[in-house]
Coordinates of C-alpha atoms in Angstrom, one line a residue:
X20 CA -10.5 30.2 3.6
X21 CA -12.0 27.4 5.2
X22 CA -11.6 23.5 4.3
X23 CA -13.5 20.7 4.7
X24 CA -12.0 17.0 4.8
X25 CA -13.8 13.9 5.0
X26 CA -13.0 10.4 5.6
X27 CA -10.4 7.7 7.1
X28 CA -11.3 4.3 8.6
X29 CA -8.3 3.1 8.1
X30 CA -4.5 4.9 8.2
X31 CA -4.4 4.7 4.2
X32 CA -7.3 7.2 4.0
X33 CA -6.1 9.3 7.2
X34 CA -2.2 9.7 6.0
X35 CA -2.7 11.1 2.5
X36 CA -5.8 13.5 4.6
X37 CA -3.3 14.7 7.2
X38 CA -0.9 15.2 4.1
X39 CA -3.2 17.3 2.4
X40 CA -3.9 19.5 5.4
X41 CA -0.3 20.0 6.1
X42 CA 0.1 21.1 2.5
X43 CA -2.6 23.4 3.0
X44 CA -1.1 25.1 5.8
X45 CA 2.5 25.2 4.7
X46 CA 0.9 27.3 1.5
X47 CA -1.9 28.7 3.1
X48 CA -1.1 29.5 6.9
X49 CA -4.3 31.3 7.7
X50 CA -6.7 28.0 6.3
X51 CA -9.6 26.9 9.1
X52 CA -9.6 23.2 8.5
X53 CA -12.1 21.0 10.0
X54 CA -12.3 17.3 9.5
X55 CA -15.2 14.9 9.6
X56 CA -14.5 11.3 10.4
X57 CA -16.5 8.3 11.7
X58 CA -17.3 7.9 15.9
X59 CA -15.0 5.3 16.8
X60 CA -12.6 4.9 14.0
X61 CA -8.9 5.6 14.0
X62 CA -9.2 9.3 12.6
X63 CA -10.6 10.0 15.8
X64 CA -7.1 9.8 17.6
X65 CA -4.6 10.1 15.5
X66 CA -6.6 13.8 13.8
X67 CA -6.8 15.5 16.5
X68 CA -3.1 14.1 17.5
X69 CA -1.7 15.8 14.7
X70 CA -3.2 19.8 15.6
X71 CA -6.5 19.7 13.7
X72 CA -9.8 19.5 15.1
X73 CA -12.7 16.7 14.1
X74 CA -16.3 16.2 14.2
X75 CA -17.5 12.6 14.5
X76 CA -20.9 11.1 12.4
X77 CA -22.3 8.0 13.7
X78 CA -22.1 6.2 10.3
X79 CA -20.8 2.5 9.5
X80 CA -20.4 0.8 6.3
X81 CA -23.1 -1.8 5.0
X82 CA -23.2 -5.5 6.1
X83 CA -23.3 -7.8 2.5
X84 CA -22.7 -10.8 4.3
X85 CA -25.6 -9.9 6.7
X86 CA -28.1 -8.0 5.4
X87 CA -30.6 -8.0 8.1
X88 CA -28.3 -5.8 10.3
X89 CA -28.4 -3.2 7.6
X90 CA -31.6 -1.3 9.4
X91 CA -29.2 -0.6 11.8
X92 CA -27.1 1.1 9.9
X93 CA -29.5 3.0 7.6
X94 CA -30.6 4.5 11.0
X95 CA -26.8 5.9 11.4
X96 CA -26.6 7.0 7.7
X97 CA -30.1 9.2 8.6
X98 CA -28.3 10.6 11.4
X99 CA -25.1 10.9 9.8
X100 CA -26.7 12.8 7.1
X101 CA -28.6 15.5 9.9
X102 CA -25.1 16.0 11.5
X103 CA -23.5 16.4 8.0
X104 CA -26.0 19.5 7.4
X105 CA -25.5 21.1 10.9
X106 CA -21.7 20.8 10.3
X107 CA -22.2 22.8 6.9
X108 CA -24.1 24.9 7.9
X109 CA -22.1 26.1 11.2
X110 CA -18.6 25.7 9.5
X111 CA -19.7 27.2 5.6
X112 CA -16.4 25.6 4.2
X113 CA -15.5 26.9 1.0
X114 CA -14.5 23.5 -0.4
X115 CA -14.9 19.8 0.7
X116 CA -12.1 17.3 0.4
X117 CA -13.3 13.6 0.3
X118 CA -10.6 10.7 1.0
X119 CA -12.9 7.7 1.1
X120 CA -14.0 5.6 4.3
X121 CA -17.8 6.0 5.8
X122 CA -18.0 9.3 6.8
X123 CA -17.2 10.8 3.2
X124 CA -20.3 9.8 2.0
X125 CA -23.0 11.2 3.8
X126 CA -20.4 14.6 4.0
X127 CA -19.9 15.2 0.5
X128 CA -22.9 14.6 -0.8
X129 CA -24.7 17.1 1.8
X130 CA -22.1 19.4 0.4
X131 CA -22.6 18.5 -3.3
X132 CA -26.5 19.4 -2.6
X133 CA -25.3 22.8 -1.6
X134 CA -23.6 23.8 -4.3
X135 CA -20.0 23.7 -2.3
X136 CA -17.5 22.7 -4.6
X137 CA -15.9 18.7 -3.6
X138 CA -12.9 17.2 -4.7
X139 CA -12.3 13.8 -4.2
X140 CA -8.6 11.9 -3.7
X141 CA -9.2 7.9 -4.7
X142 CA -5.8 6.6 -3.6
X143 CA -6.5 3.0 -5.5
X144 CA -6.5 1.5 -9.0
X145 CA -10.0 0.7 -8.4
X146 CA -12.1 3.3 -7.4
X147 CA -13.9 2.8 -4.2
X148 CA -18.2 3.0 -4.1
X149 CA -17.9 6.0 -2.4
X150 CA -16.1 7.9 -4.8
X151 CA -18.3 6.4 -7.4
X152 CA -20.9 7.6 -6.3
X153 CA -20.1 11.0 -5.5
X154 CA -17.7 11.3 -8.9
X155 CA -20.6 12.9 -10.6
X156 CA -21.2 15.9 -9.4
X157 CA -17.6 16.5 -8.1
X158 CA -15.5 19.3 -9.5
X159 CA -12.3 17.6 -9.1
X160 CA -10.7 13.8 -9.2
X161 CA -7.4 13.6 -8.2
X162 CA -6.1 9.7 -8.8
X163 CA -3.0 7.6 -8.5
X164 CA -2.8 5.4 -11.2
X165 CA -3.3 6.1 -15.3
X166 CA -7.0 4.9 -16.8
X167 CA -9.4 6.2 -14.2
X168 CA -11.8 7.2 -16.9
X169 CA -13.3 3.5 -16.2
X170 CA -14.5 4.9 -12.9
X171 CA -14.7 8.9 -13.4
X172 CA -15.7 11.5 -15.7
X173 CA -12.3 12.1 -17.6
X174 CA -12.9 15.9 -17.6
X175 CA -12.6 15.6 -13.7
X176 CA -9.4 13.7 -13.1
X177 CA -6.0 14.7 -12.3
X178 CA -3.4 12.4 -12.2
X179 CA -1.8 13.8 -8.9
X180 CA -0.5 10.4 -7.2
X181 CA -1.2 9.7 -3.5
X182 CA 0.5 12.1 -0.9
X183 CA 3.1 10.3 1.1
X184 CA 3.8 11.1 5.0
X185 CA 6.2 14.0 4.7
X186 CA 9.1 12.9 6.6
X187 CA 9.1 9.5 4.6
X188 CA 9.1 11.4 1.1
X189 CA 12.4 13.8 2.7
X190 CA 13.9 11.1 4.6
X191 CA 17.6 11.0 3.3
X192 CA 19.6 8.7 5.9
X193 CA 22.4 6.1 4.3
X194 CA 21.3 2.4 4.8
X195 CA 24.2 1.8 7.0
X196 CA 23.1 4.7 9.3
X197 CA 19.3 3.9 8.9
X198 CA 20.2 0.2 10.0
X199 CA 22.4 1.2 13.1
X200 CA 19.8 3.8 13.8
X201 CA 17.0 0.8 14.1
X202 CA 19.6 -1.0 16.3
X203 CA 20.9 -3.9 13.6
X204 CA 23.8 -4.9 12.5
X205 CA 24.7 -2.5 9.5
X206 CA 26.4 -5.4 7.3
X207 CA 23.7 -7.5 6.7
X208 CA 20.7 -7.2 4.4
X209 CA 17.8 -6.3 6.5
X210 CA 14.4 -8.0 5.3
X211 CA 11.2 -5.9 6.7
X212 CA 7.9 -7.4 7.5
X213 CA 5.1 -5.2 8.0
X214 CA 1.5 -6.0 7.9
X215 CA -0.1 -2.8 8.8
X216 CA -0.9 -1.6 12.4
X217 CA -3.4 -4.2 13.4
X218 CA -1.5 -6.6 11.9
X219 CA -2.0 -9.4 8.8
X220 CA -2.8 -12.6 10.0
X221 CA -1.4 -14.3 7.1
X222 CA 1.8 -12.9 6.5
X223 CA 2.4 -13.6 10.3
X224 CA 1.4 -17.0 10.3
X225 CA 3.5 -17.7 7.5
X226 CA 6.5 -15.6 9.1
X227 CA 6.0 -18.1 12.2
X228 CA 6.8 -20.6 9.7
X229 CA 9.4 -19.4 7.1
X230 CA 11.2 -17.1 10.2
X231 CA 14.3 -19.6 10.9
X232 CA 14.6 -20.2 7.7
X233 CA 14.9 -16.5 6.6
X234 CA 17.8 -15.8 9.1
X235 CA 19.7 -18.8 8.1
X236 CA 20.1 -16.6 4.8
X237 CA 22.4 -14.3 7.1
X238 CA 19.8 -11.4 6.9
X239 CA 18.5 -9.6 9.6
X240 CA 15.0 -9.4 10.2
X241 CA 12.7 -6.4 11.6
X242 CA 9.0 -8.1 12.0
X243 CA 6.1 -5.6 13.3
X244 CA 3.3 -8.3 13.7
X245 CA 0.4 -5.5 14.5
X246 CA -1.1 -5.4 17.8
X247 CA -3.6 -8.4 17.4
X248 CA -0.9 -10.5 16.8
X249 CA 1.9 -9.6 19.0
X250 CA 1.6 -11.5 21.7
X251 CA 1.3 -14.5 19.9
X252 CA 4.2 -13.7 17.0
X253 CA 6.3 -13.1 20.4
X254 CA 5.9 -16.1 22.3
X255 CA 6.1 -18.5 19.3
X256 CA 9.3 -16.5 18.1
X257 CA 11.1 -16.3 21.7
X258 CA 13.5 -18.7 21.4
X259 CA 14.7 -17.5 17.4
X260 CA 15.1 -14.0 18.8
X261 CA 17.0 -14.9 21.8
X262 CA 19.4 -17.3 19.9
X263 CA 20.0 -14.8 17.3
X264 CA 20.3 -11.4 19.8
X265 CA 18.4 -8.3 18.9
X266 CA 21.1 -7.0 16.4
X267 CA 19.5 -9.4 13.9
X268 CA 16.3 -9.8 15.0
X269 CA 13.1 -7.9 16.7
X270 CA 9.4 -8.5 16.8
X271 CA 7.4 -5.8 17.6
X272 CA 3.6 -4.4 17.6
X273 CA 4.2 -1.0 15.9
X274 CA 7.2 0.3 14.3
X275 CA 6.9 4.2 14.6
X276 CA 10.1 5.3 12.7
X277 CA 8.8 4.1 8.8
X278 CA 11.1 6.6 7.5
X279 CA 14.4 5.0 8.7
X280 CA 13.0 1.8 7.8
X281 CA 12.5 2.3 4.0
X282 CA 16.0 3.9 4.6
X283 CA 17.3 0.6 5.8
X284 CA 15.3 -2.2 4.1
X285 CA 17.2 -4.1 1.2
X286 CA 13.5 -6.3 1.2
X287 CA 10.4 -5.5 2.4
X288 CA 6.9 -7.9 2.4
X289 CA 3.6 -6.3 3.6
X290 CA -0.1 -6.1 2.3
X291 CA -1.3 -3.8 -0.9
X292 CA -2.6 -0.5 0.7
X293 CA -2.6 2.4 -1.4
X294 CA -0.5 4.6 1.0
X295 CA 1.9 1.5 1.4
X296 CA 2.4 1.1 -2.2
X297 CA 2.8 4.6 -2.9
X298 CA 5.7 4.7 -0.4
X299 CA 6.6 1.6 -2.1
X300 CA 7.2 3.5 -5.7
X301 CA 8.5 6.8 -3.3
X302 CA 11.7 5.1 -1.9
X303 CA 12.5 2.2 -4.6
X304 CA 12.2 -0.5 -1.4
X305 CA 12.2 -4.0 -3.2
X306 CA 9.2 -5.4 -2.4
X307 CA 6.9 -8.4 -2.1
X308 CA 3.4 -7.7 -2.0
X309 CA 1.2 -10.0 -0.4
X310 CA -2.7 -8.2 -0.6
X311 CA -5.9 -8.6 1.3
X312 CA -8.2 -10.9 0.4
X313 CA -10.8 -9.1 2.8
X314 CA -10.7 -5.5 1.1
X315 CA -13.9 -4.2 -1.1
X316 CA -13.6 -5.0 -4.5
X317 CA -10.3 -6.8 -4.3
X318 CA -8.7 -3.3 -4.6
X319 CA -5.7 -4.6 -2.8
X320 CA -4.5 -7.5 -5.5
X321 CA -5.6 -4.7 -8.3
X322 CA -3.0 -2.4 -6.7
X323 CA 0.3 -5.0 -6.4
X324 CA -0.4 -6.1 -10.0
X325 CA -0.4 -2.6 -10.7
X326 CA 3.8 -3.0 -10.0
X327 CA 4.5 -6.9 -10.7
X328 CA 2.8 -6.3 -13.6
X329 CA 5.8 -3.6 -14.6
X330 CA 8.2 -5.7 -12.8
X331 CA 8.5 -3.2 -9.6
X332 CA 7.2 -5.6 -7.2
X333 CA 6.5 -9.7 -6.5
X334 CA 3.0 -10.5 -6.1
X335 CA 2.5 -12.9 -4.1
X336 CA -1.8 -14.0 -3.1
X337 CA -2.7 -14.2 -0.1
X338 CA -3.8 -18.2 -0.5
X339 CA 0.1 -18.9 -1.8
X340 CA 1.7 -16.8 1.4
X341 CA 3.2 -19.9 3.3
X342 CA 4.4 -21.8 0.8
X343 CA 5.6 -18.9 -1.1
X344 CA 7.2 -16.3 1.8
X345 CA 10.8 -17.7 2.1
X346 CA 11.6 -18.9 -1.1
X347 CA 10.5 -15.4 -2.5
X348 CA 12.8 -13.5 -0.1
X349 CA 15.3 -15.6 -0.9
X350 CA 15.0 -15.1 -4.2
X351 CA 15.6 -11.4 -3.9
X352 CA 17.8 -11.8 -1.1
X353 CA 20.4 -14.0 -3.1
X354 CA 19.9 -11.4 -6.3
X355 CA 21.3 -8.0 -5.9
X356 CA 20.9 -7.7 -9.6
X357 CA 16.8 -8.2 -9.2
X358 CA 16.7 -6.4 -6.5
X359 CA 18.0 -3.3 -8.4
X360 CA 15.9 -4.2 -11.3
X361 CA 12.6 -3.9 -9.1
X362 CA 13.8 -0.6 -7.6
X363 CA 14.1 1.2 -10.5
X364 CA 11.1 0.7 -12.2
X365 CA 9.7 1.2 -8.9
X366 CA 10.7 4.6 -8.3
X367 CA 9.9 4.6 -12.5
X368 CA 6.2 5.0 -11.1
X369 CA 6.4 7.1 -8.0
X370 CA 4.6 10.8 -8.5
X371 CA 6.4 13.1 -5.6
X372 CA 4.7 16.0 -4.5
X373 CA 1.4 14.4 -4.6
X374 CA 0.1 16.5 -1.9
X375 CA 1.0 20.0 -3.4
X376 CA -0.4 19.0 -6.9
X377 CA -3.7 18.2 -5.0
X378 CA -3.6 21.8 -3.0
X379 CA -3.1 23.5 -6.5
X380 CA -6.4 21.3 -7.5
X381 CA -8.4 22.1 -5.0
X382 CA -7.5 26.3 -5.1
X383 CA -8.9 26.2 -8.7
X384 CA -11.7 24.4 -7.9
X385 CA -12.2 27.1 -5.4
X386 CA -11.1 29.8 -7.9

């Protein structure tokens, strides 16, 4: 059997594709898998980082703010679309996953003119235009949230949940352990800042702020700025860290071990993403969600009201971040009874075994 998966862009398209092509070869060890990604973009690395080979089309997404720049890229989507029929035609995949980002476009619907059956994995609570427009002719949907119909023929969707990176869904450590593990102090309430691996310019800017006043609480404080803002988030936070010692504090690029962390975290604040929030529901981390602003369609506030709107998260917008960062951890920090509260229903809407689900999908599509 051969495979087919298209997308990424960003590590909340490439996670739940890696996920899908572990699950493939876990049932199906003998699967050719092939992905198709976008020159330049993340997939690039981390694809071929974790065993599977990738083909790269020179497409880019559209510029709305400038349009004139748009010839550009209709040059790339010409290409892209050439490259997508050579690939087809030299791999002859049986089936063609599509995970959203640029390159799923131009791959899918090559495919879908072919008559090779697609399924398509939309990982928010608003579908993105690229699953839009493909959802038409695709054989299979597979969603994460309930009411997709909006987007999608209902005869297509399966409500399969987003797959989660496999050693955070199995990760079983005690918080105590989990906290030693990360090198803090295994009495205190650990509050978790992440903004993704580039970083969130907000939510550090108002962490510079609301940072002393956080670890006056007594909590301890693990702070993973993203690599555009490290240096920075470092140098203004130098002092804090050494007066507190690195038992209760550190402020770092990239945090590589996430599955101790959502072992250890009795708080955690970062941005929307689907894979984030699905990780979210997964482990029953109390949360504070602070989403993008700058995301198509505003997916990101659709998704954290998603959970505040069942009471498994705090939502706070992005405009509302520095004024609203440390008396919201507080809050939750000086509330065990909250904090519970928002667990629960959060791991009310987690869908484990997201990534199987969508294997049994796409072997019936394939019949």
């Amino acid at each position: 059997m051969k495979i087919l998966i298209s997308g990424g862009g960003t590590g909340g398209h490439i996670f739940p594709a890696l996920s899908i092509a572990n699950a493939l070869r876990r049932r199906k060890p003998d699967t050719e898998i092939l992905f198709v990604g976008a020159l330049g973009r993340m997939e690039m690395e981390r694809v071929p980082a974790a065993g599977y080979e990738i083909v790269g089309l020179p497409v880019a997404g559209f510029d709305r703010r400038r349009p004139w720049r748009n010839f550009r890229v209709l040059a790339k989507l010409w290409k892209s679309m050439r490259l997508a029929r050579k690939v087809l035609k030299d791999f002859r995949p049986d089936a063609c996953v599509g995970v959203g980002g640029y390159a799923s476009g131009p791959m899918l619907k090559e495919a879908q003119k072919r008559g090779i059956p697609t399924l398509l994995q939309e990982q928010n609570s608003y579908a993105g235009v690229t699953n839009k427009l493909l959802a038409k002719k695709a054989r299979a949907i597979c969603v994460a949230y309930d009411g997709m119909e909006r987007f999608f023929p209902a005869e297509a969707i399966t409500l399969t949940g987003n797959p989660v990176r496999h050693e955070i869904a199995t990760a079983s450590a005690p918080r105590e352990e989990a906290k030693k593990e990360l090198g803090f102090d295994a009495g205190r309430p650990l509050v978790v800042v992440v903004g993704g691996s580039l970083g969130a310019r907000t939510i550090n800017e108002a962490m510079i702020e609301s940072f002393g006043a956080i670890l006056e609480t007594g909590a301890s404080v693990l702070w993973q700025t993203g690599k555009l803002y490290s240096e920075r988030c470092q140098a203004e936070t130098a002092p804090i860290v050494e007066k507190y010692g690195a038992d209760r504090v550190q402020v770092v690029p990239f945090v590589g071990r996430m599955d101790l962390v959502y072992r250890a975290a009795d708080v955690m604040v970062s941005r929307a993403g689907a894979s984030t929030i699905s990780e979210i529901q997964l482990t029953g981390v109390p949360s504070i969600l602070v989403p993008s602003p700058n995301v198509a369609e505003d997916h990101q506030r659709k998704n954290a009201q998603a959970l505040a709107s069942r009471d498994a998260a705090i939502m706070v917008l992005d405009k509302d971040c520095r004024e609203q960062l440390a008396p919201q951890v507080k809050r939750l920090l000086d509330d065990p009874a909250l904090r519970k509260s928002i667990s629960e229903n959060a791991l009310k809407m987690a869908l484990p075994g997201a990534d199987d689900r969508i294997v049994d999908r796409l072997l019936s599509i394939i019949g």
